[in-house]
Structures are given as C-alpha cells and as structure tokens.
GROMACS .gro file of N, CA and C in nm:
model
  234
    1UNK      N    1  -1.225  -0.603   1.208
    1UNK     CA    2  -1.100  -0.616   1.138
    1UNK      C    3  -1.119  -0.596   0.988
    2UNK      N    4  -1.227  -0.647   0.879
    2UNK     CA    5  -1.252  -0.616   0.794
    2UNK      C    6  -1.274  -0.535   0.736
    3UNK      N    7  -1.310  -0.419   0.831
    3UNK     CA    8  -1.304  -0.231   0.832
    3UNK      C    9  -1.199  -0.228   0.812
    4UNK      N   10  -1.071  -0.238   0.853
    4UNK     CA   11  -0.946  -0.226   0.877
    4UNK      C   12  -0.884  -0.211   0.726
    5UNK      N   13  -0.919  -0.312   0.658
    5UNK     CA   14  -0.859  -0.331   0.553
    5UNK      C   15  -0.911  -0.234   0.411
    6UNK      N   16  -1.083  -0.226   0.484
    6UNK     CA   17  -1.092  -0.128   0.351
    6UNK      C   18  -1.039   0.047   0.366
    7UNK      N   19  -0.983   0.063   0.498
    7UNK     CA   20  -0.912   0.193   0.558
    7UNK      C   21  -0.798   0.194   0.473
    8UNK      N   22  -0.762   0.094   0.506
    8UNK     CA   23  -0.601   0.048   0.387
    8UNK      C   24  -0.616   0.079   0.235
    9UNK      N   25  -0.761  -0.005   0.204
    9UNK     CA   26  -0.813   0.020   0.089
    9UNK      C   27  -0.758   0.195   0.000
   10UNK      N   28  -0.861   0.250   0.083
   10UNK     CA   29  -0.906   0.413   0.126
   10UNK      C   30  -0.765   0.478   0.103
   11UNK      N   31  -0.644   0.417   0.180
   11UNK     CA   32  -0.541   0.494   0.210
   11UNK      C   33  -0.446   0.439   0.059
   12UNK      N   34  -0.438   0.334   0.011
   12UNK     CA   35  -0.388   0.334  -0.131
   12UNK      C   36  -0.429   0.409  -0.234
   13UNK      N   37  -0.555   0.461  -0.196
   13UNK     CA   38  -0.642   0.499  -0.347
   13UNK      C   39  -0.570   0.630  -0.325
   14UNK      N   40  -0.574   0.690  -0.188
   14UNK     CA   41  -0.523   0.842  -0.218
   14UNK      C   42  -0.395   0.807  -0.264
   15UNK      N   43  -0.336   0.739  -0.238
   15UNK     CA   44  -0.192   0.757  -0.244
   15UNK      C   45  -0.156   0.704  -0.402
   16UNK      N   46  -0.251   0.655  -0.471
   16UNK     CA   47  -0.233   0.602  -0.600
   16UNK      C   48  -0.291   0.717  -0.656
   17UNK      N   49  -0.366   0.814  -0.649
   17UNK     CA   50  -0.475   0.911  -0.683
   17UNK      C   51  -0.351   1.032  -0.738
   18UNK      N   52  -0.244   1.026  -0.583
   18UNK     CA   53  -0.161   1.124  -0.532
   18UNK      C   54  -0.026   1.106  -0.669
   19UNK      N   55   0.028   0.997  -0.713
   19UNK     CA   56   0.086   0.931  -0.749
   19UNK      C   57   0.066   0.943  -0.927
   20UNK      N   58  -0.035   0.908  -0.948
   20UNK     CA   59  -0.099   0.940  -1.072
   20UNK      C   60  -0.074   1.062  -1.142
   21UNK      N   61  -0.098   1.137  -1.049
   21UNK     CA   62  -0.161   1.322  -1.072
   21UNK      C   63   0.015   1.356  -1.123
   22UNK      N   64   0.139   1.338  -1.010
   22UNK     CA   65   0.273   1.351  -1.031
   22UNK      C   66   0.336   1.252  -1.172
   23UNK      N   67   0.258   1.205  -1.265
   23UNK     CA   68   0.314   1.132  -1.320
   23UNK      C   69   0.397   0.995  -1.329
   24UNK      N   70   0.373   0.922  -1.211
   24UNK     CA   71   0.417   0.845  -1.230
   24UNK      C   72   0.372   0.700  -1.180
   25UNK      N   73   0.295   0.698  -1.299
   25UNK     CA   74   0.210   0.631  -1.378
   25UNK      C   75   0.221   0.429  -1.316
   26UNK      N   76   0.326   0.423  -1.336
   26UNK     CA   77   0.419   0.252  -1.225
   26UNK      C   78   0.362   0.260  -1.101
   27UNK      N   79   0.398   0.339  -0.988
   27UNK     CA   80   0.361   0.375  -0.910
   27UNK      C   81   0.201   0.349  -0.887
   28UNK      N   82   0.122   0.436  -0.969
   28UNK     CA   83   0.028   0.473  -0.920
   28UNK      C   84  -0.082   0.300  -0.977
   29UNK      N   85  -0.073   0.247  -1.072
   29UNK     CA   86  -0.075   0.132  -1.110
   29UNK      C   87  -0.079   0.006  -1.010
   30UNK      N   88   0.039  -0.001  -0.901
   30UNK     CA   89   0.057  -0.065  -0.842
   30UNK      C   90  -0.001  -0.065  -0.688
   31UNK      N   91  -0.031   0.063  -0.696
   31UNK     CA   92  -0.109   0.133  -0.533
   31UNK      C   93  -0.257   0.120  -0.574
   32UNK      N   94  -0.322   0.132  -0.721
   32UNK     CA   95  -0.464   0.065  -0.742
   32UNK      C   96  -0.454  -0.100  -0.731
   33UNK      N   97  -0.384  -0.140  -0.769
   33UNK     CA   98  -0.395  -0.287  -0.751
   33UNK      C   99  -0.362  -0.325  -0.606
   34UNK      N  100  -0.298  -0.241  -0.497
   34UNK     CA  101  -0.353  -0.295  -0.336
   34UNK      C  102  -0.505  -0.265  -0.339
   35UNK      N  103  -0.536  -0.151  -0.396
   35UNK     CA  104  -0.654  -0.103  -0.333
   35UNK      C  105  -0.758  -0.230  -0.340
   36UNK      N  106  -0.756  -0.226  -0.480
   36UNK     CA  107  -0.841  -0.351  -0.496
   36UNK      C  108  -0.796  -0.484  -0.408
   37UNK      N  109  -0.704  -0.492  -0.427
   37UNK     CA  110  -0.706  -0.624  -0.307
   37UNK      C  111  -0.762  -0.577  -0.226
   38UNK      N  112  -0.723  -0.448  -0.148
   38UNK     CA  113  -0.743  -0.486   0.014
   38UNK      C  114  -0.873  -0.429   0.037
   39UNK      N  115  -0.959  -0.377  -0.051
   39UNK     CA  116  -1.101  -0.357  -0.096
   39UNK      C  117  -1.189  -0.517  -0.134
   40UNK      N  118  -1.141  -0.601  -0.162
   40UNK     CA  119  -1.212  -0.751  -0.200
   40UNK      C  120  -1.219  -0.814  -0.041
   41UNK      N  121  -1.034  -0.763  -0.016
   41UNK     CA  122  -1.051  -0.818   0.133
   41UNK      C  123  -1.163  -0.752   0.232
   42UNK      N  124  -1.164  -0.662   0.252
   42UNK     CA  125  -1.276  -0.581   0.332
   42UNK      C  126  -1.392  -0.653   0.314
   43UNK      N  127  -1.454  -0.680   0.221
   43UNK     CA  128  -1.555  -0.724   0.210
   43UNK      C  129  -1.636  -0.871   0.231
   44UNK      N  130  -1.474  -0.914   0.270
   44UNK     CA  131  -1.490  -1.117   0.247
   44UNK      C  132  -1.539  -1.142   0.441
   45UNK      N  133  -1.595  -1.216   0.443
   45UNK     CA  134  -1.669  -1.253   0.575
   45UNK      C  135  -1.524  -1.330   0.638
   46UNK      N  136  -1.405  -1.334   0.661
   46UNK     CA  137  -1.290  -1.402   0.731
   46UNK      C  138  -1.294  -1.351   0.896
   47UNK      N  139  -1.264  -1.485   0.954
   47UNK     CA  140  -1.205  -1.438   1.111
   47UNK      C  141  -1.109  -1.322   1.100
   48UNK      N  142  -1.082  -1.308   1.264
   48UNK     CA  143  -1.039  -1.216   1.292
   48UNK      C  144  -0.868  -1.284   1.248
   49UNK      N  145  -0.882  -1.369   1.294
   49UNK     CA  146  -0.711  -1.471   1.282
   49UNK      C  147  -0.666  -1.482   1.142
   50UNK      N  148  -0.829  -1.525   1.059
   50UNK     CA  149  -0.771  -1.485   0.950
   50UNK      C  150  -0.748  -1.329   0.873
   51UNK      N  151  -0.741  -1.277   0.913
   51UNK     CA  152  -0.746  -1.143   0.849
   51UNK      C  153  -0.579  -1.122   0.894
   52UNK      N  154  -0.574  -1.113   1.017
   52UNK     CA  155  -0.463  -1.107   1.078
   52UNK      C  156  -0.324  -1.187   1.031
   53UNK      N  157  -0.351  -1.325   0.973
   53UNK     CA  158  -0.235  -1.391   0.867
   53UNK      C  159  -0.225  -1.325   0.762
   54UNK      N  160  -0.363  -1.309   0.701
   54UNK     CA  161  -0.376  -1.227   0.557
   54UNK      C  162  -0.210  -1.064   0.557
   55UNK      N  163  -0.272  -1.021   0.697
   55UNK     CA  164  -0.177  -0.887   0.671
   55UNK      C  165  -0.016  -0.919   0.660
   56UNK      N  166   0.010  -1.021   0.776
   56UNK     CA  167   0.135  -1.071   0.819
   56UNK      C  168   0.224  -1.155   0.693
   57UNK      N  169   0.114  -1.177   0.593
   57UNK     CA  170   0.137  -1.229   0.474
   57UNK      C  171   0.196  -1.163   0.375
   58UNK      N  172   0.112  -1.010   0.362
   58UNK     CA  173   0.126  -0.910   0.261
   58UNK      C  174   0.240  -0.823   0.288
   59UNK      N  175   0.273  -0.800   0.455
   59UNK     CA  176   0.366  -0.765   0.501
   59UNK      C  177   0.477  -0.805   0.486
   60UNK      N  178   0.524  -0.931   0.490
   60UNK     CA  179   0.645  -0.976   0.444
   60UNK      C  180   0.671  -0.963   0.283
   61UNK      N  181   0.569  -1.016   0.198
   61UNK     CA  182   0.602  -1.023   0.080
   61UNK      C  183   0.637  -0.865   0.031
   62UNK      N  184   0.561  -0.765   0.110
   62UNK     CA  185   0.590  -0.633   0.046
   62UNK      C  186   0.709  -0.597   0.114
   63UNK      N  187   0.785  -0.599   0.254
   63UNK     CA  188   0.916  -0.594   0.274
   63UNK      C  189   1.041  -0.646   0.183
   64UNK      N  190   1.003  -0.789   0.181
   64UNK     CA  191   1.109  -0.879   0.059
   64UNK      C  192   1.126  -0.800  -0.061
   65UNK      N  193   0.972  -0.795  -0.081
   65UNK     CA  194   1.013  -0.682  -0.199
   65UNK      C  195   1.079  -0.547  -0.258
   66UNK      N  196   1.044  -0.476  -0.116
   66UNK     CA  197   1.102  -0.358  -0.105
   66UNK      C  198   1.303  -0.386  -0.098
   67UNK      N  199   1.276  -0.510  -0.002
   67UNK     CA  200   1.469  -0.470   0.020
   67UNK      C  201   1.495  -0.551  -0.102
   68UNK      N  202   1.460  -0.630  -0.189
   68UNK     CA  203   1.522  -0.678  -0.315
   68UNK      C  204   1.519  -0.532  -0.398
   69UNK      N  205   1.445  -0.486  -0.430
   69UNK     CA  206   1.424  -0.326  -0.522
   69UNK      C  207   1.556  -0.265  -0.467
   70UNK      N  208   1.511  -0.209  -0.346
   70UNK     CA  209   1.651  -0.091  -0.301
   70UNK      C  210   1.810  -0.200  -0.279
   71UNK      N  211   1.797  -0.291  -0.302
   71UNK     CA  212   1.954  -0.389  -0.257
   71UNK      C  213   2.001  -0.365  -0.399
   72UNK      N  214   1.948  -0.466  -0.488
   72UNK     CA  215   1.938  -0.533  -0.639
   72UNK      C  216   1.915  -0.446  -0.757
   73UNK      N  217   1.788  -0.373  -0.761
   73UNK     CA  218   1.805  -0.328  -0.846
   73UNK      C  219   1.828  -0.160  -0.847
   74UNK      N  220   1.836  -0.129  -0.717
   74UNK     CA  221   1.865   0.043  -0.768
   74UNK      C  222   2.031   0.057  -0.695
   75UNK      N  223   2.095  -0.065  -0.663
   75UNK     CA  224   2.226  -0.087  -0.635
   75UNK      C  225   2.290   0.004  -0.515
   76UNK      N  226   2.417  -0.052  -0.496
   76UNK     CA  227   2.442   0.026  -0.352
   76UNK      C  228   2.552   0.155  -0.405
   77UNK      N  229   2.535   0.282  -0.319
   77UNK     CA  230   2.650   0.392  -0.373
   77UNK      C  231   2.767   0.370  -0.321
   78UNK      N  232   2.877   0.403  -0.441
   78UNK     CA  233   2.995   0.360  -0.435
   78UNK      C  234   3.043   0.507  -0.390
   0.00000   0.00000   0.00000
C-alpha cells in the first residue's frame, strides 16, 4: 500500500510538472505540495488500515474542497 502512494506521488509531479510548463503557476504549486505529502507518506512504515484512512481522509477534504471552489467561489451561471 505504501507503493501506492508514492504512484500518486509520481502522478502529481507530472501533473504539477504539466501545469507549471502552461503557466499556471497556483496550480502547479499546489500539485508539488501533494507530491510531497504523498511522497513522505510512501515512505512512513503505516498499516495497511492505516494508509487506507490516510486516503479516505485526503479524499474527502479534497472533494469539500473542490465543491466549495466550483459552488462559492467561481459561482453558479445565470
């Protein structure tokens, strides 16, 4: 499972790499700072159970986040 996460790792960096290159700079900022998390995570000796809360954790908070962004602040079309 700890493989798992540095795949995730792996898959932010391109996508922050990807992100960067197009200019936009917020973006790409915020996709290095999973990496690194989920690169510290990879590496930490946790159960399998725990790894598994860990995601179910990051998952919600990054949903909440997402539907507060697209609700709140980029507003609904009239």
């Amino acid at each position: 499972m700890a493989r798992m996460f540095r795949v995730l790792g792996f898959f932010t960096l391109a996508i922050g790499l990807m992100a960067f290159a197009g200019n936009m700079v917020e973006m790409a900022l915020l996709f290095f700072v999973q990496t690194a998390f989920f690169m510290i995570l990879g590496y930490l000796k946790f159960t399998e159970k725990t790894y598994i809360v860990l995601f179910w954790g990051y998952m919600i908070v990054t949903f909440t986040g997402f539907s507060y962004w697209t609700v709140f602040k980029m507003g609904l079309p009239l």
